[in-house]
Amino acid sequence: SSSQTRQPSLFRHSHPAFEAMGDTRQGFPPHDVAGAQRFFETSVPKGAQPGENFVAVAPDGSQVNAIVPQGAAPGDIIRVPWVGQQSVLQPQPIVMGVPIEDHATLEEGRATREEEEAVQVGGAMYALGWCVCCLLGPCGPLLWFATWAMHRRRPREERKRLPRERAIANLSCCTGVTACSVHMVLFLALLIFMHRRAATCAQLYHTGACMQTPDENLLTGFTFATYCPEECTAKSKCYDARVFGGFGGLYVGGSPICGAALQRGVLQKGMGGLVEVEIYPGGAESIGVVANGIRSMSAFDFSQGFVVRQCSECDATSPISSAANGTDAGNATTAAPATSSASSLPRV
């Protein structure tokens, strides 16, 4: 009766739907090979009507579309055809790690990474070349040429695949050539300047009166007068780096007296005259100064110093002392000592 609970029935052999499939054997086909038609059993889900589709789970865990046969009720066991992997809705596998790409893509990625590394190295060497060039001058282009050489050592085909590295290499090469050219021009200009200056100052250097220095045997406090011709004061730059000391008015023995007097302002440029020289003891240090167009050098541990001042008590008829080296009177040191005591060191 309808009030009785309906028991699930098996349709393995008796159901018309399976007879229409031509399979009345119990169980699965004897040859379970890939691609062959196979069957698995499942139950009709609750609420399913004949002719409706539902999803059944195959023995391997995959999902298969199934149709409720005519005459089947919920809970009945039916057989669902399953044709290998072709009719199975399998989930896509989850790829772990890096997916496998084709050879061309891998080569392109490798070339891109290699170019990125080369660009970073080349850019760093280019920037470092500027730093070295500013600090060490001609050593900077060596880094630029090294950047260019690193690119040129690659095979021709490989260089074509690295356009960014080639651009940095060419820029480095052009910068290196330009820097070398500028250094050569500056060096030649320096040589020309030194040659012209030597030619200009040659006459002054060969004039004994212009390069006269105090005799090193003079005693402290000894004062004498000497004369500096006009030609000795015409070119003040000729005394650069030949006068030592000058800070506080104290010059180191061995400095040209005329150059010291010109820097100190005792003599005017282009005008000769008599100057008074007073010998001072040596010291540990005398700092060089820049004044009146003359740059003097510093000196250390010197044994004799001197100061120059205007010869207020001298006139055109005053005799010139022979206490200065380089004068026509020789290097005699027999001049009489000054009657006045040594004055204090003048200040600037």
mmCIF file of C-alpha atoms in Angstrom:
data_model
loop_
_atom_site.group_PDB
_atom_site.id
_atom_site.type_symbol
_atom_site.label_atom_id
_atom_site.label_comp_id
_atom_site.label_asym_id
_atom_site.label_seq_id
_atom_site.Cartn_x
_atom_site.Cartn_y
_atom_site.Cartn_z
ATOM 1 C CA SER A 1 0.000 0.000 0.000
ATOM 2 C CA SER A 2 0.929 3.660 -0.231
ATOM 3 C CA SER A 3 1.257 3.904 3.549
ATOM 4 C CA GLN A 4 4.005 1.342 3.600
ATOM 5 C CA THR A 5 7.575 2.517 3.381
ATOM 6 C CA ARG A 6 9.061 1.799 0.020
ATOM 7 C CA GLN A 7 12.255 -0.203 0.174
ATOM 8 C CA PRO A 8 15.133 0.711 -2.183
ATOM 9 C CA SER A 9 15.299 -1.625 -5.103
ATOM 10 C CA LEU A 10 18.274 -2.626 -7.170
ATOM 11 C CA PHE A 11 18.215 -1.975 -10.916
ATOM 12 C CA ARG A 12 21.434 -3.714 -11.839
ATOM 13 C CA HIS A 13 19.754 -6.238 -14.183
ATOM 14 C CA SER A 14 16.019 -5.657 -14.189
ATOM 15 C CA HIS A 15 15.644 -1.945 -14.895
ATOM 16 C CA PRO A 16 14.793 -1.192 -18.541
ATOM 17 C CA ALA A 17 17.225 1.688 -18.641
ATOM 18 C CA PHE A 18 20.188 -0.631 -18.125
ATOM 19 C CA GLU A 19 18.803 -3.206 -20.567
ATOM 20 C CA ALA A 20 18.714 -0.435 -23.179
ATOM 21 C CA MET A 21 22.423 0.152 -22.473
ATOM 22 C CA GLY A 22 23.114 -3.450 -23.439
ATOM 23 C CA ASP A 23 24.871 -4.304 -20.190
ATOM 24 C CA THR A 24 23.227 -7.025 -18.088
ATOM 25 C CA ARG A 25 26.410 -8.202 -16.437
ATOM 26 C CA GLN A 26 26.915 -7.696 -12.760
ATOM 27 C CA GLY A 27 29.753 -5.376 -11.733
ATOM 28 C CA PHE A 28 32.200 -3.452 -13.908
ATOM 29 C CA PRO A 29 33.603 -4.428 -17.307
ATOM 30 C CA PRO A 30 36.454 -6.944 -17.076
ATOM 31 C CA HIS A 31 38.829 -4.574 -18.895
ATOM 32 C CA ASP A 32 39.076 -1.349 -16.914
ATOM 33 C CA VAL A 33 41.339 0.597 -19.225
ATOM 34 C CA ALA A 34 41.599 4.336 -19.788
ATOM 35 C CA GLY A 35 39.005 5.562 -22.280
ATOM 36 C CA ALA A 36 36.801 2.413 -21.955
ATOM 37 C CA GLN A 37 33.190 2.778 -20.842
ATOM 38 C CA ARG A 38 32.771 1.992 -17.178
ATOM 39 C CA PHE A 39 29.926 2.178 -14.661
ATOM 40 C CA PHE A 40 29.654 2.978 -11.009
ATOM 41 C CA GLU A 41 26.728 2.766 -8.653
ATOM 42 C CA THR A 42 25.138 5.673 -6.812
ATOM 43 C CA SER A 43 21.807 6.458 -5.165
ATOM 44 C CA VAL A 44 19.202 8.842 -6.498
ATOM 45 C CA PRO A 45 19.306 11.978 -4.305
ATOM 46 C CA LYS A 46 16.265 13.107 -2.347
ATOM 47 C CA GLY A 47 13.850 15.213 -4.346
ATOM 48 C CA ALA A 48 15.215 14.145 -7.758
ATOM 49 C CA GLN A 49 12.608 13.347 -10.442
ATOM 50 C CA PRO A 50 13.003 11.031 -13.457
ATOM 51 C CA GLY A 51 14.831 12.817 -16.309
ATOM 52 C CA GLU A 52 16.537 15.355 -14.046
ATOM 53 C CA ASN A 53 20.307 15.800 -13.898
ATOM 54 C CA PHE A 54 22.336 15.506 -10.738
ATOM 55 C CA VAL A 55 26.011 15.301 -9.915
ATOM 56 C CA ALA A 56 27.360 11.942 -8.809
ATOM 57 C CA VAL A 57 30.768 11.255 -7.301
ATOM 58 C CA ALA A 58 32.851 8.665 -9.203
ATOM 59 C CA PRO A 59 35.072 6.099 -7.409
ATOM 60 C CA ASP A 60 38.187 8.265 -8.006
ATOM 61 C CA GLY A 61 36.539 11.285 -6.357
ATOM 62 C CA SER A 62 35.702 13.126 -9.571
ATOM 63 C CA GLN A 63 32.267 14.543 -10.323
ATOM 64 C CA VAL A 64 30.087 13.118 -13.135
ATOM 65 C CA ASN A 65 26.790 14.366 -14.533
ATOM 66 C CA ALA A 66 24.066 11.704 -14.144
ATOM 67 C CA ILE A 67 20.385 11.458 -15.247
ATOM 68 C CA VAL A 68 17.617 9.980 -13.091
ATOM 69 C CA PRO A 69 16.200 7.040 -15.136
ATOM 70 C CA GLN A 70 12.465 6.701 -15.734
ATOM 71 C CA GLY A 71 10.843 4.800 -12.956
ATOM 72 C CA ALA A 72 13.628 5.469 -10.428
ATOM 73 C CA ALA A 73 12.709 7.022 -7.096
ATOM 74 C CA PRO A 74 14.839 8.836 -4.523
ATOM 75 C CA GLY A 75 17.022 6.364 -2.668
ATOM 76 C CA ASP A 76 17.166 3.836 -5.536
ATOM 77 C CA ILE A 77 20.574 2.531 -6.555
ATOM 78 C CA ILE A 78 21.347 3.244 -10.188
ATOM 79 C CA ARG A 79 24.394 2.733 -12.398
ATOM 80 C CA VAL A 80 25.979 5.732 -14.020
ATOM 81 C CA PRO A 81 28.136 5.369 -17.155
ATOM 82 C CA TRP A 82 31.642 6.716 -16.850
ATOM 83 C CA VAL A 83 33.908 6.860 -19.918
ATOM 84 C CA GLY A 84 37.488 7.240 -18.664
ATOM 85 C CA GLN A 85 38.815 10.748 -18.128
ATOM 86 C CA GLN A 86 36.895 12.260 -21.054
ATOM 87 C CA SER A 87 33.539 12.456 -19.313
ATOM 88 C CA VAL A 88 34.842 13.298 -15.869
ATOM 89 C CA LEU A 89 34.734 16.851 -14.563
ATOM 90 C CA GLN A 90 38.014 16.772 -12.675
ATOM 91 C CA PRO A 91 39.225 19.801 -10.722
ATOM 92 C CA GLN A 92 42.281 21.542 -12.123
ATOM 93 C CA PRO A 93 45.476 20.646 -10.284
ATOM 94 C CA ILE A 94 47.038 23.325 -8.091
ATOM 95 C CA VAL A 95 50.467 24.203 -9.408
ATOM 96 C CA MET A 96 53.069 24.617 -6.695
ATOM 97 C CA GLY A 97 56.224 26.634 -7.342
ATOM 98 C CA VAL A 98 57.138 28.212 -10.686
ATOM 99 C CA PRO A 99 55.093 27.116 -13.702
ATOM 100 C CA ILE A 100 56.967 25.495 -16.529
ATOM 101 C CA GLU A 101 57.390 27.904 -19.430
ATOM 102 C CA ASP A 102 58.624 27.397 -22.925
ATOM 103 C CA HIS A 103 62.276 27.780 -23.797
ATOM 104 C CA ALA A 104 61.879 31.182 -25.464
ATOM 105 C CA THR A 105 60.147 32.673 -22.435
ATOM 106 C CA LEU A 106 62.808 31.334 -20.096
ATOM 107 C CA GLU A 107 65.580 32.755 -22.266
ATOM 108 C CA GLU A 108 63.844 36.126 -22.396
ATOM 109 C CA GLY A 109 63.447 36.218 -18.619
ATOM 110 C CA ARG A 110 67.062 35.236 -18.079
ATOM 111 C CA ALA A 111 68.241 37.936 -20.481
ATOM 112 C CA THR A 112 66.081 40.530 -18.718
ATOM 113 C CA ARG A 113 67.495 39.639 -15.308
ATOM 114 C CA GLU A 114 71.018 39.625 -16.651
ATOM 115 C CA GLU A 115 70.501 43.050 -18.237
ATOM 116 C CA GLU A 116 69.076 44.444 -15.004
ATOM 117 C CA GLU A 117 72.160 43.295 -13.107
ATOM 118 C CA ALA A 118 74.476 44.661 -15.793
ATOM 119 C CA VAL A 119 72.664 48.018 -15.784
ATOM 120 C CA GLN A 120 72.980 48.278 -12.001
ATOM 121 C CA VAL A 121 76.699 47.475 -12.092
ATOM 122 C CA GLY A 122 77.339 49.798 -15.028
ATOM 123 C CA GLY A 123 75.394 52.655 -13.438
ATOM 124 C CA ALA A 124 77.267 52.258 -10.154
ATOM 125 C CA MET A 125 80.648 52.269 -11.923
ATOM 126 C CA TYR A 126 79.644 55.325 -13.963
ATOM 127 C CA ALA A 127 78.695 57.271 -10.830
ATOM 128 C CA LEU A 128 81.816 56.085 -9.023
ATOM 129 C CA GLY A 129 83.892 57.272 -11.980
ATOM 130 C CA TRP A 130 82.642 60.829 -11.444
ATOM 131 C CA CYS A 131 83.567 60.689 -7.764
ATOM 132 C CA VAL A 132 87.053 59.383 -8.537
ATOM 133 C CA CYS A 133 87.472 61.923 -11.345
ATOM 134 C CA CYS A 134 86.651 64.799 -8.984
ATOM 135 C CA LEU A 135 89.016 63.511 -6.290
ATOM 136 C CA LEU A 136 91.842 61.854 -8.235
ATOM 137 C CA GLY A 137 91.522 63.470 -11.650
ATOM 138 C CA PRO A 138 92.800 61.190 -14.440
ATOM 139 C CA CYS A 139 91.987 58.007 -12.488
ATOM 140 C CA GLY A 140 88.250 58.509 -13.023
ATOM 141 C CA PRO A 141 88.190 57.595 -16.754
ATOM 142 C CA LEU A 142 89.637 54.190 -15.891
ATOM 143 C CA LEU A 143 86.303 53.161 -14.366
ATOM 144 C CA TRP A 144 84.384 54.471 -17.385
ATOM 145 C CA PHE A 145 86.572 52.551 -19.807
ATOM 146 C CA ALA A 146 86.210 49.453 -17.613
ATOM 147 C CA THR A 147 82.406 49.744 -17.883
ATOM 148 C CA TRP A 148 82.683 49.931 -21.667
ATOM 149 C CA ALA A 149 85.103 46.990 -21.777
ATOM 150 C CA MET A 150 82.754 44.822 -19.675
ATOM 151 C CA HIS A 151 80.059 45.264 -22.310
ATOM 152 C CA ARG A 152 82.393 44.749 -25.277
ATOM 153 C CA ARG A 153 83.694 41.445 -23.960
ATOM 154 C CA ARG A 154 80.259 39.873 -24.487
ATOM 155 C CA PRO A 155 79.530 38.079 -27.775
ATOM 156 C CA ARG A 156 77.991 40.213 -30.506
ATOM 157 C CA GLU A 157 74.591 38.514 -30.416
ATOM 158 C CA GLU A 158 74.416 38.843 -26.648
ATOM 159 C CA ARG A 159 75.219 42.554 -26.834
ATOM 160 C CA LYS A 160 72.268 43.054 -29.184
ATOM 161 C CA ARG A 161 69.918 41.650 -26.544
ATOM 162 C CA LEU A 162 71.169 44.126 -23.914
ATOM 163 C CA PRO A 163 70.320 47.599 -25.256
ATOM 164 C CA ARG A 164 70.241 49.312 -21.857
ATOM 165 C CA GLU A 165 73.676 48.026 -20.903
ATOM 166 C CA ARG A 166 74.966 49.103 -24.322
ATOM 167 C CA ALA A 167 73.635 52.617 -23.726
ATOM 168 C CA ILE A 168 75.451 52.899 -20.372
ATOM 169 C CA ALA A 169 78.639 51.465 -21.903
ATOM 170 C CA ASN A 170 78.568 53.978 -24.768
ATOM 171 C CA LEU A 171 77.870 56.835 -22.346
ATOM 172 C CA SER A 172 80.779 55.730 -20.152
ATOM 173 C CA CYS A 173 83.102 55.524 -23.144
ATOM 174 C CA CYS A 174 82.122 58.996 -24.386
ATOM 175 C CA THR A 175 82.505 60.451 -20.899
ATOM 176 C CA GLY A 176 85.929 58.831 -20.495
ATOM 177 C CA VAL A 177 87.163 60.131 -23.855
ATOM 178 C CA THR A 178 85.844 63.622 -23.070
ATOM 179 C CA ALA A 179 87.449 63.602 -19.608
ATOM 180 C CA CYS A 180 90.798 62.495 -21.028
ATOM 181 C CA SER A 181 90.619 65.204 -23.678
ATOM 182 C CA VAL A 182 89.858 67.855 -21.059
ATOM 183 C CA HIS A 183 92.728 66.652 -18.871
ATOM 184 C CA MET A 184 95.099 66.759 -21.827
ATOM 185 C CA VAL A 185 93.999 70.293 -22.719
ATOM 186 C CA LEU A 186 94.453 71.435 -19.123
ATOM 187 C CA PHE A 187 97.860 69.772 -18.940
ATOM 188 C CA LEU A 188 98.997 71.426 -22.166
ATOM 189 C CA ALA A 189 97.648 74.772 -20.960
ATOM 190 C CA LEU A 190 99.593 74.342 -17.719
ATOM 191 C CA LEU A 191 102.772 73.548 -19.647
ATOM 192 C CA ILE A 192 102.308 76.621 -21.848
ATOM 193 C CA PHE A 193 101.641 78.792 -18.794
ATOM 194 C CA MET A 194 104.713 77.473 -16.973
ATOM 195 C CA HIS A 195 106.860 77.974 -20.057
ATOM 196 C CA ARG A 196 105.667 81.547 -20.575
ATOM 197 C CA ARG A 197 106.037 82.348 -16.928
ATOM 198 C CA ALA A 198 109.559 80.927 -16.870
ATOM 199 C CA ALA A 199 110.423 82.981 -19.936
ATOM 200 C CA THR A 200 108.922 86.102 -18.348
ATOM 201 C CA CYS A 201 110.676 85.592 -15.015
ATOM 202 C CA ALA A 202 113.960 84.315 -16.464
ATOM 203 C CA GLN A 203 115.547 87.770 -16.467
ATOM 204 C CA LEU A 204 114.426 88.431 -12.893
ATOM 205 C CA TYR A 205 115.799 85.078 -11.722
ATOM 206 C CA HIS A 206 119.146 85.768 -13.335
ATOM 207 C CA THR A 207 119.469 89.212 -11.788
ATOM 208 C CA GLY A 208 121.434 88.863 -8.577
ATOM 209 C CA ALA A 209 119.963 91.936 -6.933
ATOM 210 C CA CYS A 210 116.417 90.590 -7.314
ATOM 211 C CA MET A 211 117.145 87.210 -5.673
ATOM 212 C CA GLN A 212 119.483 88.456 -2.895
ATOM 213 C CA THR A 213 118.994 86.823 0.512
ATOM 214 C CA PRO A 214 120.474 87.552 3.956
ATOM 215 C CA ASP A 215 123.809 85.886 4.642
ATOM 216 C CA GLU A 216 123.202 82.869 6.833
ATOM 217 C CA ASN A 217 126.160 83.741 9.099
ATOM 218 C CA LEU A 218 124.707 87.057 10.308
ATOM 219 C CA LEU A 219 123.980 87.343 14.017
ATOM 220 C CA THR A 220 120.602 88.031 15.513
ATOM 221 C CA GLY A 221 119.936 91.761 15.751
ATOM 222 C CA PHE A 222 122.189 92.645 12.830
ATOM 223 C CA THR A 223 120.595 95.350 10.641
ATOM 224 C CA PHE A 224 121.620 96.394 7.152
ATOM 225 C CA ALA A 225 120.229 98.194 4.109
ATOM 226 C CA THR A 226 120.033 96.854 0.578
ATOM 227 C CA TYR A 227 118.726 98.143 -2.727
ATOM 228 C CA CYS A 228 116.070 96.546 -4.978
ATOM 229 C CA PRO A 229 116.047 97.801 -8.602
ATOM 230 C CA GLU A 230 112.804 98.594 -10.411
ATOM 231 C CA GLU A 231 112.985 95.461 -12.553
ATOM 232 C CA CYS A 232 112.873 93.364 -9.378
ATOM 233 C CA THR A 233 109.428 94.696 -8.431
ATOM 234 C CA ALA A 234 107.833 94.790 -11.883
ATOM 235 C CA LYS A 235 106.616 91.153 -11.833
ATOM 236 C CA SER A 236 105.336 90.195 -8.407
ATOM 237 C CA LYS A 237 104.052 86.745 -9.524
ATOM 238 C CA CYS A 238 107.628 85.682 -10.182
ATOM 239 C CA TYR A 239 108.139 85.506 -6.404
ATOM 240 C CA ASP A 240 105.280 83.008 -5.867
ATOM 241 C CA ALA A 241 106.473 79.971 -3.901
ATOM 242 C CA ARG A 242 109.971 81.485 -3.646
ATOM 243 C CA VAL A 243 109.273 83.584 -0.551
ATOM 244 C CA PHE A 244 108.832 81.667 2.726
ATOM 245 C CA GLY A 245 106.950 82.835 5.788
ATOM 246 C CA GLY A 246 105.541 86.326 6.090
ATOM 247 C CA PHE A 247 102.897 85.872 8.813
ATOM 248 C CA GLY A 248 103.468 88.636 11.368
ATOM 249 C CA GLY A 249 106.173 90.129 9.139
ATOM 250 C CA LEU A 250 108.753 87.379 9.848
ATOM 251 C CA TYR A 251 110.335 85.824 6.772
ATOM 252 C CA VAL A 252 112.568 82.776 6.640
ATOM 253 C CA GLY A 253 116.242 83.235 5.822
ATOM 254 C CA GLY A 254 116.826 82.221 2.221
ATOM 255 C CA SER A 255 113.779 84.165 0.968
ATOM 256 C CA PRO A 256 114.473 86.897 -1.620
ATOM 257 C CA ILE A 257 114.635 90.225 0.217
ATOM 258 C CA CYS A 258 113.045 92.143 -2.671
ATOM 259 C CA GLY A 259 110.169 89.645 -2.868
ATOM 260 C CA ALA A 260 109.590 89.898 0.907
ATOM 261 C CA ALA A 261 109.658 93.704 0.737
ATOM 262 C CA LEU A 262 107.197 93.708 -2.179
ATOM 263 C CA GLN A 263 104.764 91.361 -0.389
ATOM 264 C CA ARG A 264 105.085 93.286 2.871
ATOM 265 C CA GLY A 265 104.286 96.552 1.083
ATOM 266 C CA VAL A 266 107.649 98.156 1.860
ATOM 267 C CA LEU A 267 108.183 98.545 -1.894
ATOM 268 C CA GLN A 268 105.523 99.342 -4.500
ATOM 269 C CA LYS A 269 105.164 97.362 -7.699
ATOM 270 C CA GLY A 270 107.381 98.733 -10.461
ATOM 271 C CA MET A 271 109.306 101.002 -8.083
ATOM 272 C CA GLY A 272 112.760 100.282 -6.699
ATOM 273 C CA GLY A 273 114.281 101.547 -3.495
ATOM 274 C CA LEU A 274 116.275 100.905 -0.365
ATOM 275 C CA VAL A 275 114.948 98.561 2.315
ATOM 276 C CA GLU A 276 116.157 97.851 5.824
ATOM 277 C CA VAL A 277 116.660 94.236 6.891
ATOM 278 C CA GLU A 278 116.960 93.034 10.497
ATOM 279 C CA ILE A 279 118.044 89.505 11.396
ATOM 280 C CA TYR A 280 115.845 87.508 13.794
ATOM 281 C CA PRO A 281 116.377 84.082 15.352
ATOM 282 C CA GLY A 282 114.900 81.003 13.725
ATOM 283 C CA GLY A 283 111.828 79.165 14.913
ATOM 284 C CA ALA A 284 109.662 76.081 14.615
ATOM 285 C CA GLU A 285 107.188 77.455 12.098
ATOM 286 C CA SER A 286 106.534 80.443 9.880
ATOM 287 C CA ILE A 287 103.203 80.547 8.066
ATOM 288 C CA GLY A 288 102.980 81.669 4.459
ATOM 289 C CA VAL A 289 100.539 84.406 3.415
ATOM 290 C CA VAL A 290 99.069 85.913 0.264
ATOM 291 C CA ALA A 291 99.486 89.659 -0.073
ATOM 292 C CA ASN A 292 100.189 92.226 -2.803
ATOM 293 C CA GLY A 293 100.000 89.564 -5.524
ATOM 294 C CA ILE A 294 102.599 87.264 -3.952
ATOM 295 C CA ARG A 295 101.868 83.882 -2.390
ATOM 296 C CA SER A 296 104.534 82.810 0.102
ATOM 297 C CA MET A 297 105.053 79.286 1.414
ATOM 298 C CA SER A 298 105.098 78.020 4.997
ATOM 299 C CA ALA A 299 108.356 76.775 6.515
ATOM 300 C CA PHE A 300 109.252 74.710 9.561
ATOM 301 C CA ASP A 301 112.323 74.398 11.805
ATOM 302 C CA PHE A 302 114.288 77.241 10.224
ATOM 303 C CA SER A 303 117.507 78.605 11.759
ATOM 304 C CA GLN A 304 117.309 82.237 10.642
ATOM 305 C CA GLY A 305 114.579 84.786 10.092
ATOM 306 C CA PHE A 306 114.432 88.412 9.081
ATOM 307 C CA VAL A 307 112.040 91.335 8.815
ATOM 308 C CA VAL A 308 112.006 94.091 6.198
ATOM 309 C CA ARG A 309 110.951 97.674 6.736
ATOM 310 C CA GLN A 310 111.257 101.017 5.038
ATOM 311 C CA CYS A 311 114.703 102.516 5.406
ATOM 312 C CA SER A 312 113.719 105.823 7.039
ATOM 313 C CA GLU A 313 117.294 106.915 7.706
ATOM 314 C CA CYS A 314 118.539 105.925 4.246
ATOM 315 C CA ASP A 315 118.869 108.148 1.215
ATOM 316 C CA ALA A 316 120.169 107.789 -2.279
ATOM 317 C CA THR A 317 123.751 108.284 -1.084
ATOM 318 C CA SER A 318 123.597 105.617 1.618
ATOM 319 C CA PRO A 319 126.018 102.747 1.033
ATOM 320 C CA ILE A 320 124.599 99.335 0.266
ATOM 321 C CA SER A 321 125.574 96.659 2.752
ATOM 322 C CA SER A 322 127.392 93.562 1.555
ATOM 323 C CA ALA A 323 125.518 91.434 4.091
ATOM 324 C CA ALA A 324 123.133 90.123 1.419
ATOM 325 C CA ASN A 325 123.957 87.112 -0.736
ATOM 326 C CA GLY A 326 123.645 87.678 -4.449
ATOM 327 C CA THR A 327 124.740 91.357 -4.556
ATOM 328 C CA ASP A 328 127.653 92.622 -6.555
ATOM 329 C CA ALA A 329 129.534 93.283 -3.321
ATOM 330 C CA GLY A 330 129.768 89.558 -2.628
ATOM 331 C CA ASN A 331 128.868 87.619 0.508
ATOM 332 C CA ALA A 332 130.912 89.524 3.061
ATOM 333 C CA THR A 333 129.503 89.799 6.551
ATOM 334 C CA THR A 334 131.854 92.524 7.849
ATOM 335 C CA ALA A 335 129.269 95.271 7.840
ATOM 336 C CA ALA A 336 129.042 97.120 11.119
ATOM 337 C CA PRO A 337 126.234 96.197 13.493
ATOM 338 C CA ALA A 338 123.362 98.590 13.796
ATOM 339 C CA THR A 339 123.698 101.133 16.567
ATOM 340 C CA SER A 340 120.131 100.649 17.624
ATOM 341 C CA SER A 341 118.932 97.519 19.372
ATOM 342 C CA ALA A 342 116.713 95.001 17.610
ATOM 343 C CA SER A 343 113.141 96.186 17.503
ATOM 344 C CA SER A 344 110.166 94.019 18.330
ATOM 345 C CA LEU A 345 108.565 91.832 15.647
ATOM 346 C CA PRO A 346 106.125 93.908 13.552
ATOM 347 C CA ARG A 347 102.536 92.787 13.252
ATOM 348 C CA VAL A 348 100.247 92.705 10.217
#
